[in-house]
Amino acid sequence: MSSKPKLYYFDGRGKMESIRWLLAAAGVEFEEEFLETRDQYEKLLQGRSLLFQQVPMVEIDGMRMVQTRAILSYIAAKYNLYGKDLKERALIDMYVGGTDDLMGFILVFPFLSAEDKEKQHAVIVQKATSRYFPVYEKVLKDHGQDFLVGNNFSWADVHLLEAILMVEEKKSDVLSGFPKLQAFKARISSIPTIKKFLEPGSQRKPVPDDKYVETVRRVLHMYYDVKAN
């Protein structure tokens, strides 16, 4: 295995994007192998590299890890982005769980029909502005600190920034009613490792397009339409 983490996924966001974000935030260089054909996927299956027959899969520290949450938890702990004690870790898990829920509405978006996309767009904005962003706005207001947990940069901050930018791609002024989150976005985006990841030419992936959707469907034999949340 390479000394650098190696990521196995499609050349697009999906569930791997949060892993890219967290590694980048930690300042860790990583390699990627993009799945473009069914044969590549079958080879991983036959080699028993995919424990539950699914990607993302990450080679790191002599392990072949699957299950996105397990991978993210390991990276966060390894690079000191997971709080200083159990209480902080629980808070980070709670906040990450919330942003995961919000991201879930967005991850399915590229695979929806045109009619469902219109409906899902409204759902994403509504959920963000009435259910999720108010929570983080209140957290930042109540404790008056720069970060979500323990006044230290953590996985929770990385995940929230990723979610904010994803929603802004659907509605650019979505933070207009959230001054604390506006300041948070600017603050976290200016952290050197994050700033580098946000610059053109980084390993951050663009908004999923038709080519990405077609590749995923072909490799995974997705012969069905995804349903909106």
Coordinates of N, CA and C in Angstrom, one line a residue:
M1 N 0.8 -1.2 0.0 CA 0.0 0.0 0.0 C 0.9 1.3 0.0
S2 N 0.3 2.3 -0.6 CA 1.1 3.6 -0.6 C 1.1 4.2 0.8
S3 N 2.2 5.0 1.0 CA 2.3 5.7 2.3 C 1.2 6.7 2.5
K4 N 0.7 7.2 1.3 CA -0.4 8.2 1.4 C -1.8 7.4 1.4
P5 N -2.8 7.9 2.0 CA -4.1 7.3 1.9 C -4.5 7.2 0.4
K6 N -5.1 6.1 0.0 CA -5.6 6.0 -1.3 C -7.1 5.8 -1.3
L7 N -7.8 6.6 -2.1 CA -9.2 6.6 -2.2 C -9.7 5.9 -3.4
Y8 N -10.7 5.0 -3.2 CA -11.3 4.3 -4.4 C -12.8 4.8 -4.5
Y9 N -13.0 5.5 -5.6 CA -14.4 6.0 -5.8 C -14.5 6.5 -7.2
F10 N -15.6 7.1 -7.5 CA -15.8 7.7 -8.8 C -15.2 9.1 -8.8
D11 N -15.0 9.6 -10.0 CA -14.4 11.0 -10.2 C -15.5 12.0 -10.0
G12 N -16.0 12.1 -8.7 CA -17.1 13.0 -8.4 C -17.3 13.0 -6.9
R13 N -18.2 13.7 -6.4 CA -18.4 13.9 -5.0 C -18.9 12.7 -4.3
G14 N -20.2 12.5 -4.3 CA -20.8 11.4 -3.6 C -20.4 11.3 -2.1
K15 N -20.4 10.1 -1.6 CA -20.0 10.0 -0.2 C -18.5 10.1 0.1
M16 N -17.7 10.1 -1.0 CA -16.3 10.2 -0.8 C -15.9 11.7 -0.5
E17 N -16.7 12.6 -0.9 CA -16.3 14.0 -0.9 C -16.0 14.5 0.5
S18 N -16.8 14.0 1.5 CA -16.5 14.4 2.9 C -15.2 13.9 3.4
I19 N -14.8 12.7 2.9 CA -13.5 12.2 3.2 C -12.4 13.0 2.6
R20 N -12.6 13.4 1.4 CA -11.6 14.3 0.8 C -11.5 15.6 1.6
W21 N -12.6 16.2 2.0 CA -12.6 17.4 2.8 C -11.8 17.2 4.1
L22 N -12.1 16.1 4.8 CA -11.4 15.9 6.1 C -9.9 15.7 6.0
L23 N -9.5 14.9 5.0 CA -8.1 14.7 4.8 C -7.4 16.1 4.4
A24 N -8.1 16.8 3.5 CA -7.5 18.1 3.1 C -7.4 19.1 4.3
A25 N -8.4 19.1 5.1 CA -8.4 19.9 6.3 C -7.3 19.6 7.2
A26 N -7.0 18.3 7.3 CA -5.9 17.8 8.2 C -4.5 18.0 7.5
G27 N -4.5 18.5 6.3 CA -3.2 18.7 5.6 C -2.6 17.4 5.1
V28 N -3.4 16.4 4.8 CA -2.9 15.1 4.4 C -3.1 14.9 2.9
E29 N -2.0 14.6 2.2 CA -2.0 14.4 0.8 C -2.6 13.0 0.6
F30 N -3.3 12.8 -0.5 CA -3.9 11.5 -0.8 C -3.9 11.2 -2.2
E31 N -4.0 9.9 -2.6 CA -4.1 9.5 -4.0 C -5.5 9.0 -4.2
E32 N -5.9 9.0 -5.5 CA -7.2 8.5 -5.8 C -7.2 7.5 -7.0
E33 N -8.0 6.5 -7.0 CA -8.2 5.6 -8.1 C -9.7 5.7 -8.4
F34 N -10.0 6.2 -9.6 CA -11.4 6.5 -10.0 C -12.0 5.2 -10.7
L35 N -13.2 4.9 -10.3 CA -13.9 3.8 -10.9 C -14.6 4.3 -12.1
E36 N -14.3 3.7 -13.2 CA -14.9 4.1 -14.5 C -15.6 3.0 -15.2
T37 N -15.2 1.8 -14.9 CA -15.8 0.6 -15.5 C -16.4 -0.4 -14.5
R38 N -17.3 -1.2 -14.9 CA -17.8 -2.3 -14.1 C -16.7 -3.3 -13.8
D39 N -15.8 -3.5 -14.7 CA -14.7 -4.4 -14.5 C -13.8 -4.0 -13.3
Q40 N -13.5 -2.7 -13.1 CA -12.7 -2.3 -12.0 C -13.4 -2.6 -10.7
Y41 N -14.7 -2.4 -10.7 CA -15.5 -2.6 -9.5 C -15.6 -4.1 -9.2
E42 N -15.7 -4.9 -10.2 CA -15.8 -6.4 -10.0 C -14.4 -6.9 -9.5
K43 N -13.3 -6.3 -9.9 CA -12.0 -6.7 -9.5 C -11.9 -6.4 -8.0
L44 N -12.4 -5.3 -7.5 CA -12.3 -5.0 -6.1 C -13.2 -6.0 -5.3
L45 N -14.3 -6.3 -5.9 CA -15.2 -7.3 -5.2 C -14.5 -8.7 -5.1
Q46 N -13.9 -9.1 -6.2 CA -13.3 -10.4 -6.3 C -12.1 -10.5 -5.4
G47 N -11.4 -9.4 -5.2 CA -10.3 -9.3 -4.3 C -10.7 -9.2 -2.8
R48 N -12.0 -9.1 -2.6 CA -12.5 -9.0 -1.2 C -12.0 -7.7 -0.5
S49 N -11.8 -6.7 -1.3 CA -11.4 -5.4 -0.7 C -12.6 -4.6 -0.2
L50 N -13.7 -4.9 -0.7 CA -14.9 -4.2 -0.3 C -15.7 -5.1 0.7
L51 N -15.6 -4.8 1.9 CA -16.1 -5.6 3.0 C -17.6 -5.8 2.8
F52 N -18.3 -4.8 2.5 CA -19.8 -4.9 2.3 C -20.2 -4.6 0.9
Q53 N -19.3 -4.9 0.0 CA -19.5 -4.8 -1.5 C -19.9 -3.4 -1.9
Q54 N -19.3 -2.4 -1.3 CA -19.7 -1.0 -1.7 C -18.5 -0.1 -1.5
V55 N -18.5 1.0 -2.2 CA -17.5 2.1 -2.0 C -18.3 3.2 -1.3
P56 N -17.6 4.2 -0.7 CA -16.1 4.4 -0.7 C -15.3 3.4 0.0
M57 N -14.1 3.3 -0.5 CA -13.1 2.4 0.2 C -11.8 3.3 0.2
V58 N -11.1 3.2 1.4 CA -9.9 4.0 1.6 C -8.8 3.1 2.2
E59 N -7.7 3.0 1.5 CA -6.5 2.3 2.0 C -5.7 3.3 2.9
I60 N -5.6 3.0 4.2 CA -4.9 3.9 5.1 C -4.3 3.1 6.2
D61 N -3.0 3.3 6.6 CA -2.4 2.7 7.7 C -2.5 1.2 7.6
G62 N -2.3 0.6 6.4 CA -2.3 -0.8 6.3 C -3.7 -1.4 6.3
M63 N -4.7 -0.6 6.3 CA -6.1 -1.1 6.3 C -6.8 -0.8 5.0
R64 N -7.8 -1.5 4.7 CA -8.8 -1.2 3.6 C -10.1 -0.9 4.3
M65 N -10.4 0.4 4.5 CA -11.6 0.7 5.2 C -12.7 1.0 4.3
V66 N -13.9 0.6 4.7 CA -15.2 0.9 4.1 C -16.1 1.5 5.2
Q67 N -17.3 1.9 4.8 CA -18.3 2.6 5.6 C -17.8 4.0 5.9
T68 N -18.4 4.9 5.3 CA -18.0 6.3 5.3 C -17.8 6.9 6.7
R69 N -18.8 6.6 7.6 CA -18.7 7.1 8.9 C -17.5 6.6 9.7
A70 N -17.2 5.3 9.5 CA -16.0 4.7 10.1 C -14.7 5.3 9.6
I71 N -14.7 5.6 8.3 CA -13.5 6.2 7.7 C -13.3 7.6 8.3
L72 N -14.3 8.4 8.3 CA -14.3 9.8 8.8 C -13.9 9.8 10.3
S73 N -14.4 8.9 11.1 CA -14.1 8.9 12.5 C -12.7 8.6 12.7
Y74 N -12.1 7.6 11.9 CA -10.7 7.3 12.1 C -9.8 8.5 11.7
I75 N -10.1 9.1 10.6 CA -9.3 10.2 10.1 C -9.4 11.4 11.2
A76 N -10.6 11.7 11.7 CA -10.7 12.7 12.7 C -9.9 12.4 13.9
A77 N -10.0 11.2 14.4 CA -9.2 10.8 15.6 C -7.7 10.9 15.3
K78 N -7.3 10.4 14.2 CA -5.9 10.3 13.9 C -5.2 11.7 13.8
Y79 N -6.0 12.6 13.3 CA -5.4 14.0 13.0 C -5.9 15.0 14.0
N80 N -6.4 14.6 15.2 CA -6.8 15.5 16.3 C -7.9 16.5 15.9
L81 N -8.8 15.9 15.2 CA -10.0 16.7 14.8 C -11.3 16.2 15.4
Y82 N -11.1 15.5 16.6 CA -12.3 14.8 17.1 C -12.4 15.1 18.6
G83 N -12.1 16.3 19.0 CA -12.3 16.7 20.4 C -11.3 16.2 21.4
K84 N -11.3 16.7 22.6 CA -10.3 16.3 23.6 C -10.8 15.3 24.6
D85 N -12.1 15.0 24.6 CA -12.6 14.1 25.5 C -13.9 13.5 25.0
L86 N -14.5 12.6 25.7 CA -15.8 11.9 25.3 C -16.9 12.9 25.1
K87 N -17.0 13.9 25.9 CA -18.1 14.8 25.8 C -18.0 15.6 24.5
E88 N -16.8 16.1 24.2 CA -16.6 16.8 22.9 C -16.8 15.9 21.7
R89 N -16.4 14.7 21.8 CA -16.6 13.7 20.7 C -18.1 13.5 20.5
A90 N -18.8 13.4 21.6 CA -20.3 13.2 21.4 C -20.9 14.4 20.7
L91 N -20.5 15.6 21.1 CA -21.0 16.8 20.5 C -20.7 16.8 19.0
I92 N -19.4 16.5 18.7 CA -19.0 16.4 17.3 C -19.8 15.4 16.5
D93 N -20.0 14.3 17.1 CA -20.8 13.2 16.4 C -22.2 13.8 16.2
M94 N -22.8 14.5 17.2 CA -24.2 15.0 17.0 C -24.3 16.0 15.9
Y95 N -23.3 16.9 15.9 CA -23.4 18.0 14.9 C -23.1 17.4 13.5
V96 N -22.1 16.5 13.4 CA -21.8 15.8 12.1 C -23.1 15.0 11.6
G97 N -23.8 14.4 12.6 CA -25.0 13.7 12.2 C -26.0 14.6 11.6
G98 N -26.1 15.8 12.1 CA -27.1 16.8 11.6 C -26.7 17.2 10.2
T99 N -25.5 17.5 10.0 CA -25.0 17.9 8.6 C -25.1 16.8 7.7
D100 N -24.9 15.5 8.1 CA -25.1 14.3 7.3 C -26.5 14.2 6.8
D101 N -27.4 14.5 7.7 CA -28.9 14.4 7.3 C -29.2 15.4 6.2
L102 N -28.7 16.6 6.4 CA -28.9 17.7 5.4 C -28.2 17.3 4.1
M103 N -27.0 16.8 4.1 CA -26.3 16.5 2.9 C -27.0 15.3 2.2
G104 N -27.7 14.5 2.9 CA -28.4 13.4 2.3 C -29.5 13.9 1.3
F105 N -30.1 15.0 1.6 CA -31.1 15.5 0.6 C -30.4 16.0 -0.7
I106 N -29.1 16.4 -0.5 CA -28.4 16.9 -1.7 C -27.7 15.8 -2.5
L107 N -27.2 14.8 -1.8 CA -26.5 13.7 -2.5 C -27.3 12.9 -3.5
V108 N -28.6 12.8 -3.2 CA -29.5 12.1 -4.2 C -29.9 13.0 -5.4
F109 N -29.7 14.3 -5.2 CA -30.2 15.2 -6.2 C -29.9 14.9 -7.7
P110 N -28.6 14.6 -8.0 CA -28.2 14.4 -9.4 C -28.9 13.2 -10.0
F111 N -29.4 12.3 -9.2 CA -30.0 11.0 -9.7 C -31.5 11.1 -9.8
L112 N -32.1 12.3 -9.6 CA -33.5 12.4 -9.6 C -34.0 12.8 -11.0
S113 N -35.3 12.6 -11.3 CA -35.9 13.0 -12.5 C -36.0 14.6 -12.5
A114 N -36.2 15.2 -13.6 CA -36.3 16.7 -13.7 C -37.4 17.2 -12.8
E115 N -38.5 16.4 -12.8 CA -39.7 16.8 -11.9 C -39.3 16.7 -10.5
D116 N -38.7 15.6 -10.1 CA -38.3 15.5 -8.7 C -37.2 16.4 -8.2
K117 N -36.3 16.8 -9.2 CA -35.3 17.8 -8.8 C -35.9 19.1 -8.4
E118 N -36.9 19.5 -9.1 CA -37.6 20.8 -8.8 C -38.1 20.7 -7.3
K119 N -38.8 19.6 -7.0 CA -39.3 19.4 -5.7 C -38.2 19.4 -4.6
Q120 N -37.2 18.6 -5.0 CA -36.1 18.4 -4.0 C -35.4 19.7 -3.7
H121 N -35.2 20.5 -4.7 CA -34.6 21.8 -4.5 C -35.3 22.6 -3.4
A122 N -36.6 22.6 -3.5 CA -37.4 23.4 -2.4 C -37.2 22.7 -1.1
V123 N -37.1 21.4 -1.1 CA -37.0 20.7 0.2 C -35.6 21.0 0.8
I124 N -34.6 21.0 0.0 CA -33.2 21.3 0.5 C -33.1 22.7 1.2
V125 N -33.7 23.7 0.5 CA -33.6 25.0 1.0 C -34.5 25.1 2.3
Q126 N -35.6 24.5 2.3 CA -36.5 24.6 3.4 C -35.9 23.9 4.6
K127 N -35.3 22.7 4.4 CA -34.7 22.0 5.5 C -33.5 22.7 6.1
A128 N -32.7 23.3 5.2 CA -31.5 24.0 5.6 C -31.9 25.2 6.5
T129 N -32.8 26.0 6.0 CA -33.1 27.3 6.6 C -34.1 27.2 7.9
S130 N -34.8 26.1 8.0 CA -35.8 26.0 9.1 C -35.4 24.9 10.1
R131 N -34.6 24.0 9.7 CA -34.3 22.8 10.6 C -32.8 22.7 11.0
Y132 N -31.9 22.9 10.1 CA -30.5 22.7 10.4 C -29.7 23.9 10.7
F133 N -29.7 24.9 9.8 CA -28.9 26.1 10.0 C -29.2 26.9 11.3
P134 N -30.5 26.9 11.7 CA -30.9 27.6 12.9 C -30.2 27.0 14.1
V135 N -30.0 25.7 14.1 CA -29.3 25.0 15.2 C -27.8 25.5 15.3
Y136 N -27.1 25.5 14.2 CA -25.7 25.9 14.3 C -25.6 27.4 14.5
E137 N -26.5 28.2 14.0 CA -26.5 29.6 14.3 C -26.6 29.8 15.8
K138 N -27.5 29.1 16.5 CA -27.7 29.2 17.9 C -26.5 28.7 18.7
V139 N -25.9 27.6 18.3 CA -24.7 27.1 19.0 C -23.6 28.1 19.0
L140 N -23.4 28.7 17.8 CA -22.3 29.7 17.7 C -22.7 31.0 18.5
K141 N -23.9 31.3 18.5 CA -24.3 32.5 19.3 C -24.3 32.3 20.8
D142 N -24.7 31.1 21.2 CA -24.8 30.9 22.7 C -23.4 30.8 23.3
H143 N -22.5 30.1 22.6 CA -21.2 30.0 23.3 C -20.2 31.0 22.9
G144 N -20.5 31.8 21.8 CA -19.6 32.9 21.5 C -18.2 32.6 21.1
Q145 N -18.0 31.4 20.6 CA -16.7 30.9 20.2 C -16.6 30.8 18.7
D146 N -15.3 30.6 18.2 CA -15.1 30.6 16.8 C -15.5 29.3 16.2
F147 N -15.5 28.2 16.9 CA -15.7 26.9 16.4 C -16.9 26.2 17.1
L148 N -17.4 25.1 16.6 CA -18.6 24.5 17.1 C -18.4 23.8 18.5
V149 N -17.2 23.2 18.6 CA -17.0 22.4 19.8 C -15.6 22.8 20.5
G150 N -15.7 23.1 21.8 CA -14.4 23.3 22.5 C -13.5 24.4 22.1
N151 N -14.1 25.3 21.3 CA -13.3 26.4 20.7 C -12.0 25.9 20.0
N152 N -12.1 24.7 19.4 CA -11.0 24.2 18.6 C -11.5 23.7 17.3
F153 N -10.8 23.8 16.3 CA -11.1 23.4 14.9 C -11.3 21.9 15.0
S154 N -12.4 21.4 14.4 CA -12.7 20.0 14.5 C -13.5 19.5 13.2
W155 N -13.7 18.2 13.2 CA -14.4 17.6 12.1 C -15.8 18.2 11.9
A156 N -16.4 18.6 13.0 CA -17.7 19.2 12.9 C -17.7 20.5 12.1
D157 N -16.7 21.3 12.3 CA -16.5 22.6 11.5 C -16.3 22.3 10.0
V158 N -15.5 21.3 9.7 CA -15.2 20.9 8.3 C -16.5 20.5 7.7
H159 N -17.3 19.6 8.3 CA -18.5 19.1 7.8 C -19.5 20.1 7.6
L160 N -19.6 21.1 8.5 CA -20.6 22.1 8.4 C -20.3 23.1 7.2
L161 N -19.0 23.4 7.1 CA -18.7 24.3 5.9 C -19.0 23.6 4.6
E162 N -18.7 22.3 4.5 CA -19.0 21.6 3.3 C -20.5 21.6 3.0
A163 N -21.3 21.4 4.1 CA -22.8 21.5 3.9 C -23.2 22.8 3.5
I164 N -22.7 23.9 4.1 CA -23.1 25.2 3.7 C -22.8 25.5 2.3
L165 N -21.6 25.2 1.8 CA -21.3 25.4 0.4 C -22.2 24.6 -0.6
M166 N -22.5 23.4 -0.2 CA -23.4 22.6 -1.0 C -24.8 23.2 -1.1
V167 N -25.3 23.7 0.0 CA -26.6 24.4 -0.1 C -26.6 25.7 -0.8
E168 N -25.5 26.4 -0.7 CA -25.3 27.7 -1.4 C -25.3 27.5 -2.9
E169 N -24.9 26.3 -3.3 CA -24.9 26.0 -4.8 C -26.4 25.8 -5.3
K170 N -27.3 25.6 -4.3 CA -28.7 25.5 -4.7 C -29.4 26.9 -4.5
K171 N -28.9 27.7 -3.5 CA -29.5 29.0 -3.3 C -28.4 29.9 -2.7
S172 N -27.9 30.8 -3.5 CA -26.6 31.5 -3.2 C -26.7 32.4 -1.9
D173 N -27.9 32.9 -1.6 CA -28.1 33.7 -0.5 C -28.7 33.0 0.7
V174 N -28.5 31.7 0.8 CA -29.2 30.9 1.8 C -28.8 31.3 3.2
L175 N -27.6 32.0 3.4 CA -27.2 32.4 4.7 C -27.6 33.8 5.1
S176 N -28.4 34.4 4.3 CA -28.8 35.8 4.5 C -29.3 36.1 5.9
G177 N -30.0 35.1 6.4 CA -30.6 35.3 7.8 C -29.8 34.7 8.9
F178 N -28.6 34.3 8.6 CA -27.7 33.7 9.6 C -26.4 34.3 9.7
P179 N -26.3 35.5 10.4 CA -25.0 36.2 10.5 C -23.9 35.4 11.2
K180 N -24.2 34.6 12.2 CA -23.1 33.8 12.8 C -22.5 32.8 11.8
L181 N -23.4 32.2 11.0 CA -22.9 31.2 10.0 C -22.2 31.9 8.9
Q182 N -22.5 33.1 8.6 CA -21.8 33.9 7.5 C -20.4 34.1 8.0
A183 N -20.2 34.5 9.3 CA -18.9 34.8 9.9 C -18.1 33.4 10.0
F184 N -18.8 32.4 10.4 CA -18.2 31.1 10.5 C -17.7 30.6 9.1
K185 N -18.5 30.8 8.1 CA -18.0 30.4 6.8 C -16.8 31.1 6.4
A186 N -16.7 32.4 6.6 CA -15.5 33.2 6.2 C -14.3 32.7 7.1
R187 N -14.6 32.5 8.3 CA -13.5 32.1 9.2 C -12.9 30.7 8.9
I188 N -13.7 29.8 8.7 CA -13.2 28.4 8.4 C -12.6 28.3 7.0
S189 N -13.2 29.1 6.1 CA -12.7 29.1 4.7 C -11.3 29.7 4.6
S190 N -10.9 30.5 5.6 CA -9.6 31.1 5.6 C -8.5 30.3 6.3
I191 N -8.9 29.2 6.9 CA -7.9 28.3 7.5 C -7.0 27.8 6.3
P192 N -5.7 27.8 6.4 CA -4.8 27.6 5.3 C -5.1 26.3 4.5
T193 N -5.3 25.2 5.3 CA -5.6 23.9 4.6 C -6.9 23.9 3.9
I194 N -7.9 24.5 4.5 CA -9.2 24.6 3.8 C -9.1 25.6 2.6
K195 N -8.5 26.7 2.8 CA -8.3 27.7 1.7 C -7.7 27.0 0.5
K196 N -6.7 26.2 0.7 CA -6.0 25.5 -0.3 C -6.9 24.5 -1.1
F197 N -7.8 23.8 -0.3 CA -8.7 22.9 -0.9 C -9.8 23.6 -1.7
L198 N -10.1 24.8 -1.3 CA -11.1 25.5 -2.1 C -10.6 26.2 -3.3
E199 N -9.3 26.2 -3.5 CA -8.7 26.8 -4.7 C -8.8 26.0 -5.9
P200 N -8.9 26.6 -7.1 CA -8.9 25.8 -8.3 C -7.7 24.8 -8.4
G201 N -7.9 23.7 -9.0 CA -6.9 22.7 -9.1 C -6.7 21.7 -8.0
S202 N -7.5 21.9 -6.9 CA -7.4 21.0 -5.8 C -8.2 19.7 -6.1
Q203 N -8.2 18.7 -5.2 CA -8.9 17.5 -5.4 C -10.4 17.6 -5.0
R204 N -10.8 18.8 -4.7 CA -12.3 19.0 -4.5 C -13.0 18.8 -5.8
K205 N -14.1 18.1 -5.7 CA -14.9 17.7 -7.0 C -16.0 18.8 -7.2
P206 N -16.3 19.0 -8.5 CA -17.3 20.0 -8.9 C -18.7 19.4 -8.6
V207 N -19.7 20.2 -8.9 CA -21.1 19.8 -8.8 C -21.3 18.6 -9.7
P208 N -21.9 17.5 -9.3 CA -22.1 16.3 -10.1 C -22.8 16.7 -11.4
D209 N -22.3 16.2 -12.5 CA -22.9 16.4 -13.8 C -23.5 15.1 -14.4
D210 N -24.0 15.2 -15.6 CA -24.6 14.0 -16.2 C -23.6 12.9 -16.4
K211 N -22.3 13.2 -16.7 CA -21.3 12.2 -17.0 C -21.1 11.4 -15.7
Y212 N -21.0 12.1 -14.6 CA -20.8 11.5 -13.3 C -22.0 10.5 -13.0
V213 N -23.2 11.0 -13.2 CA -24.4 10.1 -12.9 C -24.3 8.9 -13.8
E214 N -24.0 9.1 -15.1 CA -24.0 8.0 -16.0 C -22.9 6.9 -15.6
T215 N -21.8 7.4 -15.1 CA -20.7 6.5 -14.7 C -21.1 5.7 -13.5
V216 N -21.7 6.4 -12.5 CA -22.1 5.7 -11.3 C -23.2 4.6 -11.6
R217 N -24.1 5.0 -12.5 CA -25.2 4.0 -12.9 C -24.6 2.8 -13.6
R218 N -23.6 3.1 -14.5 CA -23.1 2.0 -15.2 C -22.2 1.1 -14.4
V219 N -21.4 1.6 -13.5 CA -20.5 0.8 -12.7 C -21.3 0.0 -11.7
L220 N -22.3 0.6 -11.1 CA -23.0 0.0 -10.0 C -24.3 -0.8 -10.5
H221 N -24.5 -0.7 -11.8 CA -25.7 -1.4 -12.4 C -27.0 -0.8 -11.7
M222 N -27.0 0.5 -11.7 CA -28.2 1.2 -11.1 C -29.2 1.4 -12.2
Y223 N -30.2 0.4 -12.3 CA -31.2 0.4 -13.4 C -32.5 0.9 -12.9
Y224 N -32.5 1.8 -11.9 CA -33.7 2.3 -11.3 C -33.5 3.8 -11.0
D225 N -34.6 4.4 -10.8 CA -34.6 5.9 -10.5 C -34.6 6.0 -9.0
V226 N -33.7 7.0 -8.5 CA -33.7 7.3 -7.1 C -34.9 8.1 -6.8
K227 N -35.4 7.9 -5.6 CA -36.6 8.7 -5.2 C -36.2 9.8 -4.3
A228 N -36.9 10.9 -4.4 CA -36.6 12.1 -3.6 C -37.0 11.8 -2.1
N229 N -36.3 12.6 -1.3 CA -36.6 12.5 0.2 C -37.9 13.2 0.5

